[in-house]
Amino acid sequence: MATLQAATTSNGVTVTDAQAVRELCESYYLKMLEWEVDDNDRLSIWGYDAFEVYGRRENGLPDYEAGQRTHEFLRALATHVKEGDELDIQTAGFTKCRFPVLASRYVVRHGDVLRADLQTLEPVEDQTV
């Protein structure tokens, strides 16, 4: 069985309400990724894992049964991104056979979330679960 090794990084984006963004990030489970809203109200996300967001149960553990909530999280985040700025989140991963098996990119702007794989940048559709 091949083990996936992935890394995620982002640029920093200025947010309009730093406390609301902190609460948003704390209410979701971002796997093994780190996030920070610094003193200049800039959010960054990084770490050695794929960018996948899940709900967080009351006990702090991830709610895998409810499925991924990545798009839901990003749409909520988009309401707090400063006009004219954008958060660019990129993930790349591979297995021990060294072939890239994972590549994704999310661009979050005020009121807008775009997703790309290795081909195109497309709008994220609003999906109800």
XYZ file of C-alpha atoms in Angstrom:
129
model
C 0.000 0.000 0.000
C 1.437 3.363 -1.021
C 1.521 6.187 1.480
C 0.397 9.596 0.265
C 2.719 12.435 1.162
C 1.209 15.880 0.632
C 2.028 19.481 1.442
C -0.239 22.517 1.509
C 0.727 26.157 1.509
C -0.994 29.483 1.022
C -0.158 33.107 0.652
C -1.486 35.462 3.300
C -4.820 37.228 2.872
C -6.143 40.209 4.793
C -9.455 39.467 6.502
C -12.081 42.003 7.539
C -12.927 40.373 10.891
C -9.970 38.532 12.417
C -11.927 37.186 15.404
C -14.696 35.777 13.201
C -12.073 34.048 11.009
C -10.355 32.573 14.071
C -13.707 31.235 15.286
C -14.459 29.858 11.817
C -11.111 28.027 11.656
C -11.576 26.664 15.178
C -15.062 25.359 14.354
C -13.736 23.136 11.535
C -11.115 20.385 11.473
C -8.330 21.143 8.971
C -6.602 17.761 9.412
C -2.900 18.205 10.208
C -2.716 21.716 8.753
C -1.737 24.829 10.659
C -3.443 28.194 10.312
C -2.785 31.624 11.760
C -4.391 35.051 11.757
C -1.511 37.391 12.609
C -1.488 40.843 14.225
C -2.011 42.434 10.784
C -5.249 40.440 10.261
C -3.633 38.182 7.642
C -4.688 34.529 7.448
C -2.251 31.839 6.289
C -2.716 28.058 6.030
C 0.127 25.531 5.682
C 1.292 22.045 6.617
C 2.144 18.519 5.556
C -1.259 17.216 4.559
C -3.854 17.616 1.828
C -6.233 20.564 2.113
C -9.407 18.817 3.235
C -11.754 20.356 5.765
C -14.188 18.424 7.976
C -16.685 19.467 10.603
C -15.563 19.402 14.208
C -17.544 17.491 16.838
C -18.197 18.957 20.286
C -15.348 16.853 21.708
C -12.917 18.450 19.204
C -12.548 15.372 17.000
C -13.260 15.464 13.266
C -16.703 14.469 12.018
C -15.679 12.152 9.175
C -19.169 10.633 8.991
C -20.630 13.932 7.746
C -18.054 14.073 4.934
C -15.808 16.848 3.722
C -16.850 20.439 4.350
C -14.060 22.102 2.348
C -16.309 24.124 0.035
C -18.617 25.114 2.892
C -15.625 26.358 4.901
C -14.174 28.307 1.974
C -17.509 29.953 1.101
C -17.851 31.095 4.734
C -14.267 32.359 4.665
C -14.902 34.285 1.427
C -17.290 36.612 3.271
C -14.359 37.817 5.402
C -11.717 38.332 2.693
C -10.856 41.981 2.132
C -12.003 43.379 -1.244
C -9.197 43.207 -3.798
C -7.208 40.555 -1.912
C -7.201 36.780 -2.404
C -6.134 33.656 -0.556
C -4.330 31.149 -2.782
C -4.166 27.637 -1.238
C -2.138 25.015 -3.100
C -1.663 21.318 -2.354
C 0.617 18.814 -4.053
C 1.131 15.199 -3.123
C 2.678 11.981 -4.295
C 3.101 8.368 -3.300
C 6.385 6.556 -2.798
C 6.365 5.738 -6.503
C 7.005 9.495 -6.995
C 4.218 10.150 -9.468
C 2.081 13.158 -8.611
C -1.322 11.899 -7.585
C -2.732 15.008 -5.986
C -2.639 18.604 -7.083
C -5.251 21.182 -6.232
C -5.600 24.899 -5.868
C -8.266 27.039 -4.241
C -8.445 30.791 -4.734
C -10.690 32.611 -2.265
C -11.752 36.187 -2.973
C -14.401 38.319 -1.317
C -17.620 36.459 -2.128
C -15.951 34.076 -4.588
C -14.294 30.626 -4.355
C -12.466 29.054 -7.296
C -10.966 25.561 -7.548
C -8.415 24.203 -9.974
C -6.708 20.923 -10.578
C -3.918 20.613 -13.092
C -6.207 21.815 -15.891
C -8.463 24.821 -15.200
C -9.661 27.327 -12.592
C -13.428 26.961 -12.124
C -16.086 28.357 -9.748
C -17.061 26.116 -6.837
C -20.728 25.239 -7.165
C -22.986 25.678 -4.156
C -23.950 22.168 -3.049
C -26.388 21.267 -0.333
C -25.606 18.173 1.677
